[in-house]
Amino acid sequence: MSTSDKQCRIIALFNQAGGVAKSTLTQNLGYHLAKREHRVLLIDLDPQASLTKFMGLVPSQLQKTVADAI
Ligand SMILES: Nc1ncnc2c1ncn2[C@@H]1O[C@H](COP(=O)(O)OP(=O)(O)OP(=O)(O)O)[C@@H](O)[C@H]1O
Ligand SMILES: [Mg+2]
């Protein structure tokens, strides 16, 4: 693996339309990259927190969210 292959890559999935599986695709892409031994960080910036919920977390029970960082 070359040095450039080890660099962090940011993948943003976007579509103007609502409900077209952006969050679902993000979750599944993250899952499959992790299965291939890539280190993955999924960042949920959407206030509706679908990705957070898809990952089995309860947003109201989190002590800190990305909103605190912002
Ligand atoms: N391949 C699929 N087949 C059937 N249902 C799906 C599929 N992919 C996603 N869904 C369902 O479609 C709905 C919308 O998916 P998702 O929340 O990923 O869309 P989104 O584009 O992130 O929506 P939003 O614009 O609200 O953020 C969810 O209920 C999800 O479970
Ligand atoms: Mg979404």
PDB file of N, CA and C and ligand atoms in Angstrom:
ATOM      1  N   MET A   1       0.854  -1.190   0.000  1.00  0.00           N
ATOM      2  CA  MET A   1       0.000   0.000   0.000  1.00  0.00           C
ATOM      3  C   MET A   1       0.894   1.246   0.000  1.00  0.00           C
ATOM      4  N   SER A   2       0.652   2.168  -0.895  1.00  0.00           N
ATOM      5  CA  SER A   2       1.464   3.376  -0.959  1.00  0.00           C
ATOM      6  C   SER A   2       1.022   4.366   0.122  1.00  0.00           C
ATOM      7  N   THR A   3       1.859   5.377   0.348  1.00  0.00           N
ATOM      8  CA  THR A   3       1.536   6.377   1.365  1.00  0.00           C
ATOM      9  C   THR A   3       0.195   7.046   1.071  1.00  0.00           C
ATOM     10  N   SER A   4      -0.045   7.349  -0.218  1.00  0.00           N
ATOM     11  CA  SER A   4      -1.281   8.049  -0.554  1.00  0.00           C
ATOM     12  C   SER A   4      -2.517   7.197  -0.266  1.00  0.00           C
ATOM     13  N   ASP A   5      -2.358   5.847  -0.332  1.00  0.00           N
ATOM     14  CA  ASP A   5      -3.490   4.976  -0.042  1.00  0.00           C
ATOM     15  C   ASP A   5      -3.881   5.047   1.429  1.00  0.00           C
ATOM     16  N   LYS A   6      -2.938   5.444   2.287  1.00  0.00           N
ATOM     17  CA  LYS A   6      -3.221   5.484   3.726  1.00  0.00           C
ATOM     18  C   LYS A   6      -3.842   6.808   4.147  1.00  0.00           C
ATOM     19  N   GLN A   7      -3.885   7.766   3.246  1.00  0.00           N
ATOM     20  CA  GLN A   7      -4.425   9.066   3.611  1.00  0.00           C
ATOM     21  C   GLN A   7      -5.935   8.984   3.797  1.00  0.00           C
ATOM     22  N   CYS A   8      -6.395   9.859   4.672  1.00  0.00           N
ATOM     23  CA  CYS A   8      -7.835   9.929   4.931  1.00  0.00           C
ATOM     24  C   CYS A   8      -8.584  10.386   3.679  1.00  0.00           C
ATOM     25  N   ARG A   9      -9.669   9.711   3.411  1.00  0.00           N
ATOM     26  CA  ARG A   9     -10.527  10.134   2.302  1.00  0.00           C
ATOM     27  C   ARG A   9     -11.893  10.494   2.855  1.00  0.00           C
ATOM     28  N   ILE A  10     -12.417  11.580   2.373  1.00  0.00           N
ATOM     29  CA  ILE A  10     -13.761  12.002   2.793  1.00  0.00           C
ATOM     30  C   ILE A  10     -14.726  11.698   1.656  1.00  0.00           C
ATOM     31  N   ILE A  11     -15.757  10.939   1.959  1.00  0.00           N
ATOM     32  CA  ILE A  11     -16.785  10.611   0.962  1.00  0.00           C
ATOM     33  C   ILE A  11     -18.083  11.263   1.417  1.00  0.00           C
ATOM     34  N   ALA A  12     -18.601  12.157   0.610  1.00  0.00           N
ATOM     35  CA  ALA A  12     -19.886  12.793   0.923  1.00  0.00           C
ATOM     36  C   ALA A  12     -20.929  12.297  -0.066  1.00  0.00           C
ATOM     37  N   LEU A  13     -22.062  11.857   0.457  1.00  0.00           N
ATOM     38  CA  LEU A  13     -23.163  11.400  -0.390  1.00  0.00           C
ATOM     39  C   LEU A  13     -24.264  12.443  -0.322  1.00  0.00           C
ATOM     40  N   PHE A  14     -24.655  12.947  -1.448  1.00  0.00           N
ATOM     41  CA  PHE A  14     -25.676  13.988  -1.411  1.00  0.00           C
ATOM     42  C   PHE A  14     -26.628  13.868  -2.590  1.00  0.00           C
ATOM     43  N   ASN A  15     -27.822  14.314  -2.344  1.00  0.00           N
ATOM     44  CA  ASN A  15     -28.852  14.362  -3.380  1.00  0.00           C
ATOM     45  C   ASN A  15     -29.885  15.360  -2.905  1.00  0.00           C
ATOM     46  N   GLN A  16     -30.338  16.217  -3.775  1.00  0.00           N
ATOM     47  CA  GLN A  16     -31.304  17.242  -3.389  1.00  0.00           C
ATOM     48  C   GLN A  16     -32.619  16.621  -2.928  1.00  0.00           C
ATOM     49  N   ALA A  17     -32.957  15.471  -3.490  1.00  0.00           N
ATOM     50  CA  ALA A  17     -34.242  14.842  -3.167  1.00  0.00           C
ATOM     51  C   ALA A  17     -34.216  14.215  -1.774  1.00  0.00           C
ATOM     52  N   GLY A  18     -35.357  14.253  -1.107  1.00  0.00           N
ATOM     53  CA  GLY A  18     -35.481  13.625   0.204  1.00  0.00           C
ATOM     54  C   GLY A  18     -35.914  12.175   0.069  1.00  0.00           C
ATOM     55  N   GLY A  19     -35.515  11.373   1.047  1.00  0.00           N
ATOM     56  CA  GLY A  19     -35.988   9.989   1.133  1.00  0.00           C
ATOM     57  C   GLY A  19     -35.534   9.088   0.006  1.00  0.00           C
ATOM     58  N   VAL A  20     -34.342   9.340  -0.522  1.00  0.00           N
ATOM     59  CA  VAL A  20     -33.861   8.528  -1.645  1.00  0.00           C
ATOM     60  C   VAL A  20     -32.706   7.604  -1.238  1.00  0.00           C
ATOM     61  N   ALA A  21     -32.584   7.367   0.059  1.00  0.00           N
ATOM     62  CA  ALA A  21     -31.618   6.402   0.603  1.00  0.00           C
ATOM     63  C   ALA A  21     -30.197   6.940   0.760  1.00  0.00           C
ATOM     64  N   LYS A  22     -30.052   8.240   0.968  1.00  0.00           N
ATOM     65  CA  LYS A  22     -28.719   8.792   1.245  1.00  0.00           C
ATOM     66  C   LYS A  22     -28.148   8.196   2.530  1.00  0.00           C
ATOM     67  N   SER A  23     -28.943   8.224   3.582  1.00  0.00           N
ATOM     68  CA  SER A  23     -28.450   7.713   4.874  1.00  0.00           C
ATOM     69  C   SER A  23     -28.236   6.201   4.822  1.00  0.00           C
ATOM     70  N   THR A  24     -29.148   5.503   4.152  1.00  0.00           N
ATOM     71  CA  THR A  24     -29.021   4.048   4.037  1.00  0.00           C
ATOM     72  C   THR A  24     -27.748   3.686   3.281  1.00  0.00           C
ATOM     73  N   LEU A  25     -27.487   4.397   2.188  1.00  0.00           N
ATOM     74  CA  LEU A  25     -26.277   4.128   1.405  1.00  0.00           C
ATOM     75  C   LEU A  25     -25.029   4.451   2.224  1.00  0.00           C
ATOM     76  N   THR A  26     -25.079   5.558   2.975  1.00  0.00           N
ATOM     77  CA  THR A  26     -23.933   5.936   3.815  1.00  0.00           C
ATOM     78  C   THR A  26     -23.623   4.829   4.819  1.00  0.00           C
ATOM     79  N   GLN A  27     -24.677   4.324   5.466  1.00  0.00           N
ATOM     80  CA  GLN A  27     -24.478   3.269   6.463  1.00  0.00           C
ATOM     81  C   GLN A  27     -23.888   2.016   5.811  1.00  0.00           C
ATOM     82  N   ASN A  28     -24.441   1.613   4.686  1.00  0.00           N
ATOM     83  CA  ASN A  28     -23.984   0.378   4.050  1.00  0.00           C
ATOM     84  C   ASN A  28     -22.585   0.522   3.451  1.00  0.00           C
ATOM     85  N   LEU A  29     -22.284   1.701   2.916  1.00  0.00           N
ATOM     86  CA  LEU A  29     -20.934   1.938   2.401  1.00  0.00           C
ATOM     87  C   LEU A  29     -19.928   1.865   3.549  1.00  0.00           C
ATOM     88  N   GLY A  30     -20.275   2.504   4.665  1.00  0.00           N
ATOM     89  CA  GLY A  30     -19.394   2.447   5.831  1.00  0.00           C
ATOM     90  C   GLY A  30     -19.191   1.020   6.317  1.00  0.00           C
ATOM     91  N   TYR A  31     -20.269   0.256   6.344  1.00  0.00           N
ATOM     92  CA  TYR A  31     -20.197  -1.135   6.797  1.00  0.00           C
ATOM     93  C   TYR A  31     -19.257  -1.957   5.916  1.00  0.00           C
ATOM     94  N   HIS A  32     -19.422  -1.816   4.612  1.00  0.00           N
ATOM     95  CA  HIS A  32     -18.619  -2.646   3.704  1.00  0.00           C
ATOM     96  C   HIS A  32     -17.161  -2.192   3.655  1.00  0.00           C
ATOM     97  N   LEU A  33     -16.911  -0.896   3.798  1.00  0.00           N
ATOM     98  CA  LEU A  33     -15.521  -0.435   3.875  1.00  0.00           C
ATOM     99  C   LEU A  33     -14.868  -0.974   5.146  1.00  0.00           C
ATOM    100  N   ALA A  34     -15.615  -0.961   6.249  1.00  0.00           N
ATOM    101  CA  ALA A  34     -15.082  -1.492   7.514  1.00  0.00           C
ATOM    102  C   ALA A  34     -14.823  -2.992   7.402  1.00  0.00           C
ATOM    103  N   LYS A  35     -15.713  -3.714   6.721  1.00  0.00           N
ATOM    104  CA  LYS A  35     -15.524  -5.161   6.523  1.00  0.00           C
ATOM    105  C   LYS A  35     -14.242  -5.439   5.729  1.00  0.00           C
ATOM    106  N   ARG A  36     -13.870  -4.469   4.884  1.00  0.00           N
ATOM    107  CA  ARG A  36     -12.632  -4.613   4.102  1.00  0.00           C
ATOM    108  C   ARG A  36     -11.435  -4.031   4.845  1.00  0.00           C
ATOM    109  N   GLU A  37     -11.616  -3.839   6.155  1.00  0.00           N
ATOM    110  CA  GLU A  37     -10.548  -3.425   7.051  1.00  0.00           C
ATOM    111  C   GLU A  37     -10.091  -1.982   6.846  1.00  0.00           C
ATOM    112  N   HIS A  38     -10.957  -1.165   6.284  1.00  0.00           N
ATOM    113  CA  HIS A  38     -10.691   0.272   6.276  1.00  0.00           C
ATOM    114  C   HIS A  38     -11.202   0.829   7.600  1.00  0.00           C
ATOM    115  N   ARG A  39     -10.504   1.830   8.120  1.00  0.00           N
ATOM    116  CA  ARG A  39     -11.005   2.504   9.320  1.00  0.00           C
ATOM    117  C   ARG A  39     -12.032   3.521   8.870  1.00  0.00           C
ATOM    118  N   VAL A  40     -13.220   3.447   9.444  1.00  0.00           N
ATOM    119  CA  VAL A  40     -14.346   4.259   8.973  1.00  0.00           C
ATOM    120  C   VAL A  40     -14.902   5.112  10.114  1.00  0.00           C
ATOM    121  N   LEU A  41     -15.140   6.368   9.835  1.00  0.00           N
ATOM    122  CA  LEU A  41     -15.852   7.247  10.766  1.00  0.00           C
ATOM    123  C   LEU A  41     -17.075   7.792  10.039  1.00  0.00           C
ATOM    124  N   LEU A  42     -18.248   7.441  10.518  1.00  0.00           N
ATOM    125  CA  LEU A  42     -19.483   7.975   9.951  1.00  0.00           C
ATOM    126  C   LEU A  42     -19.883   9.202  10.760  1.00  0.00           C
ATOM    127  N   ILE A  43     -20.062  10.318  10.096  1.00  0.00           N
ATOM    128  CA  ILE A  43     -20.450  11.560  10.785  1.00  0.00           C
ATOM    129  C   ILE A  43     -21.863  11.937  10.350  1.00  0.00           C
ATOM    130  N   ASP A  44     -22.753  12.004  11.314  1.00  0.00           N
ATOM    131  CA  ASP A  44     -24.159  12.331  11.045  1.00  0.00           C
ATOM    132  C   ASP A  44     -24.394  13.802  11.385  1.00  0.00           C
ATOM    133  N   LEU A  45     -24.496  14.629  10.367  1.00  0.00           N
ATOM    134  CA  LEU A  45     -24.715  16.066  10.579  1.00  0.00           C
ATOM    135  C   LEU A  45     -26.174  16.462  10.402  1.00  0.00           C
ATOM    136  N   ASP A  46     -27.023  15.477  10.157  1.00  0.00           N
ATOM    137  CA  ASP A  46     -28.432  15.764   9.906  1.00  0.00           C
ATOM    138  C   ASP A  46     -29.197  15.783  11.227  1.00  0.00           C
ATOM    139  N   PRO A  47     -29.890  16.900  11.548  1.00  0.00           N
ATOM    140  CA  PRO A  47     -30.631  16.975  12.814  1.00  0.00           C
ATOM    141  C   PRO A  47     -31.664  15.863  13.002  1.00  0.00           C
ATOM    142  N   GLN A  48     -32.134  15.272  11.890  1.00  0.00           N
ATOM    143  CA  GLN A  48     -33.114  14.193  12.068  1.00  0.00           C
ATOM    144  C   GLN A  48     -32.448  12.900  12.541  1.00  0.00           C
ATOM    145  N   ALA A  49     -31.121  12.849  12.456  1.00  0.00           N
ATOM    146  CA  ALA A  49     -30.314  11.779  13.067  1.00  0.00           C
ATOM    147  C   ALA A  49     -30.647  10.367  12.578  1.00  0.00           C
ATOM    148  N   SER A  50     -31.058  10.237  11.337  1.00  0.00           N
ATOM    149  CA  SER A  50     -31.404   8.905  10.817  1.00  0.00           C
ATOM    150  C   SER A  50     -30.215   7.949  10.879  1.00  0.00           C
ATOM    151  N   LEU A  51     -29.058   8.431  10.462  1.00  0.00           N
ATOM    152  CA  LEU A  51     -27.881   7.541  10.443  1.00  0.00           C
ATOM    153  C   LEU A  51     -27.539   7.078  11.856  1.00  0.00           C
ATOM    154  N   THR A  52     -27.658   7.993  12.810  1.00  0.00           N
ATOM    155  CA  THR A  52     -27.409   7.644  14.214  1.00  0.00           C
ATOM    156  C   THR A  52     -28.371   6.548  14.663  1.00  0.00           C
ATOM    157  N   LYS A  53     -29.636   6.718  14.309  1.00  0.00           N
ATOM    158  CA  LYS A  53     -30.646   5.713  14.680  1.00  0.00           C
ATOM    159  C   LYS A  53     -30.391   4.396  13.943  1.00  0.00           C
ATOM    160  N   PHE A  54     -30.036   4.477  12.662  1.00  0.00           N
ATOM    161  CA  PHE A  54     -29.750   3.257  11.892  1.00  0.00           C
ATOM    162  C   PHE A  54     -28.625   2.455  12.552  1.00  0.00           C
ATOM    163  N   MET A  55     -27.703   3.184  13.212  1.00  0.00           N
ATOM    164  CA  MET A  55     -26.572   2.511  13.857  1.00  0.00           C
ATOM    165  C   MET A  55     -26.939   1.982  15.248  1.00  0.00           C
ATOM    166  N   GLY A  56     -28.210   2.122  15.609  1.00  0.00           N
ATOM    167  CA  GLY A  56     -28.680   1.529  16.855  1.00  0.00           C
ATOM    168  C   GLY A  56     -28.576   2.431  18.066  1.00  0.00           C
ATOM    169  N   LEU A  57     -28.255   3.702  17.843  1.00  0.00           N
ATOM    170  CA  LEU A  57     -28.142   4.635  18.962  1.00  0.00           C
ATOM    171  C   LEU A  57     -29.439   5.415  19.136  1.00  0.00           C
ATOM    172  N   VAL A  58     -29.666   5.896  20.347  1.00  0.00           N
ATOM    173  CA  VAL A  58     -30.838   6.718  20.634  1.00  0.00           C
ATOM    174  C   VAL A  58     -30.337   8.154  20.832  1.00  0.00           C
ATOM    175  N   PRO A  59     -30.583   9.035  19.863  1.00  0.00           N
ATOM    176  CA  PRO A  59     -30.024  10.389  19.927  1.00  0.00           C
ATOM    177  C   PRO A  59     -30.278  11.107  21.251  1.00  0.00           C
ATOM    178  N   SER A  60     -31.488  10.973  21.806  1.00  0.00           N
ATOM    179  CA  SER A  60     -31.819  11.695  23.043  1.00  0.00           C
ATOM    180  C   SER A  60     -31.023  11.172  24.243  1.00  0.00           C
ATOM    181  N   GLN A  61     -30.425   9.989  24.107  1.00  0.00           N
ATOM    182  CA  GLN A  61     -29.658   9.419  25.223  1.00  0.00           C
ATOM    183  C   GLN A  61     -28.160   9.714  25.122  1.00  0.00           C
ATOM    184  N   LEU A  62     -27.743  10.403  24.053  1.00  0.00           N
ATOM    185  CA  LEU A  62     -26.318  10.693  23.882  1.00  0.00           C
ATOM    186  C   LEU A  62     -25.933  11.900  24.733  1.00  0.00           C
ATOM    187  N   GLN A  63     -24.819  11.764  25.453  1.00  0.00           N
ATOM    188  CA  GLN A  63     -24.376  12.870  26.307  1.00  0.00           C
ATOM    189  C   GLN A  63     -23.869  14.036  25.475  1.00  0.00           C
ATOM    190  N   LYS A  64     -23.203  13.715  24.373  1.00  0.00           N
ATOM    191  CA  LYS A  64     -22.693  14.770  23.487  1.00  0.00           C
ATOM    192  C   LYS A  64     -22.988  14.390  22.054  1.00  0.00           C
ATOM    193  N   THR A  65     -23.258  15.387  21.254  1.00  0.00           N
ATOM    194  CA  THR A  65     -23.479  15.136  19.832  1.00  0.00           C
ATOM    195  C   THR A  65     -22.576  16.079  19.040  1.00  0.00           C
ATOM    196  N   VAL A  66     -22.626  15.936  17.729  1.00  0.00           N
ATOM    197  CA  VAL A  66     -21.799  16.801  16.886  1.00  0.00           C
ATOM    198  C   VAL A  66     -22.215  18.264  17.048  1.00  0.00           C
ATOM    199  N   ALA A  67     -23.434  18.504  17.498  1.00  0.00           N
ATOM    200  CA  ALA A  67     -23.891  19.879  17.738  1.00  0.00           C
ATOM    201  C   ALA A  67     -23.026  20.561  18.800  1.00  0.00           C
ATOM    202  N   ASP A  68     -22.562  19.793  19.806  1.00  0.00           N
ATOM    203  CA  ASP A  68     -21.692  20.370  20.837  1.00  0.00           C
ATOM    204  C   ASP A  68     -20.362  20.813  20.232  1.00  0.00           C
ATOM    205  N   ALA A  69     -19.849  20.033  19.288  1.00  0.00           N
ATOM    206  CA  ALA A  69     -18.571  20.369  18.653  1.00  0.00           C
ATOM    207  C   ALA A  69     -18.698  21.603  17.778  1.00  0.00           C
ATOM    208  N   ILE A  70     -19.861  21.740  17.159  1.00  0.00           N
ATOM    209  CA  ILE A  70     -20.054  22.887  16.272  1.00  0.00           C
ATOM    210  C   ILE A  70     -20.339  24.143  17.099  1.00  0.00           C
TER     211      ILE A  70
HETATM  212  N1  LIG B   1     -33.158  -0.357  -1.170  1.00  0.00           N
HETATM  213  C1  LIG B   1     -34.195  -0.003  -0.398  1.00  0.00           C
HETATM  214  N2  LIG B   1     -35.348  -0.662  -0.475  1.00  0.00           N
HETATM  215  C2  LIG B   1     -36.407  -0.321   0.289  1.00  0.00           C
HETATM  216  N3  LIG B   1     -36.401   0.681   1.174  1.00  0.00           N
HETATM  217  C3  LIG B   1     -35.276   1.388   1.279  1.00  0.00           C
HETATM  218  C4  LIG B   1     -34.115   1.087   0.514  1.00  0.00           C
HETATM  219  N4  LIG B   1     -33.141   1.981   0.824  1.00  0.00           N
HETATM  220  C5  LIG B   1     -33.679   2.769   1.767  1.00  0.00           C
HETATM  221  N5  LIG B   1     -34.954   2.422   2.036  1.00  0.00           N
HETATM  222  C6  LIG B   1     -35.857   3.069   2.993  1.00  0.00           C
HETATM  223  O1  LIG B   1     -36.224   4.321   2.452  1.00  0.00           O
HETATM  224  C7  LIG B   1     -36.387   5.270   3.514  1.00  0.00           C
HETATM  225  C8  LIG B   1     -35.534   6.496   3.229  1.00  0.00           C
HETATM  226  O2  LIG B   1     -34.166   6.101   3.296  1.00  0.00           O
HETATM  227  P1  LIG B   1     -33.075   7.105   3.902  1.00  0.00           P
HETATM  228  O3  LIG B   1     -33.491   7.567   5.264  1.00  0.00           O
HETATM  229  O4  LIG B   1     -31.758   6.416   3.779  1.00  0.00           O
HETATM  230  O5  LIG B   1     -33.186   8.296   2.841  1.00  0.00           O
HETATM  231  P2  LIG B   1     -32.520   9.729   2.905  1.00  0.00           P
HETATM  232  O6  LIG B   1     -32.251  10.111   1.480  1.00  0.00           O
HETATM  233  O7  LIG B   1     -31.359   9.742   3.832  1.00  0.00           O
HETATM  234  O8  LIG B   1     -33.731  10.575   3.498  1.00  0.00           O
HETATM  235  P3  LIG B   1     -33.719  12.073   4.072  1.00  0.00           P
HETATM  236  O9  LIG B   1     -33.788  12.978   2.862  1.00  0.00           O
HETATM  237  O10 LIG B   1     -34.963  12.134   4.905  1.00  0.00           O
HETATM  238  O11 LIG B   1     -32.446  12.253   4.866  1.00  0.00           O
HETATM  239  C9  LIG B   1     -35.985   4.562   4.813  1.00  0.00           C
HETATM  240  O12 LIG B   1     -37.165   4.154   5.470  1.00  0.00           O
HETATM  241  C10 LIG B   1     -35.184   3.372   4.323  1.00  0.00           C
HETATM  242  O13 LIG B   1     -35.263   2.292   5.228  1.00  0.00           O
HETATM  243 MG    MG B   2     -31.012  10.953   5.561  1.00  0.00          MG
END
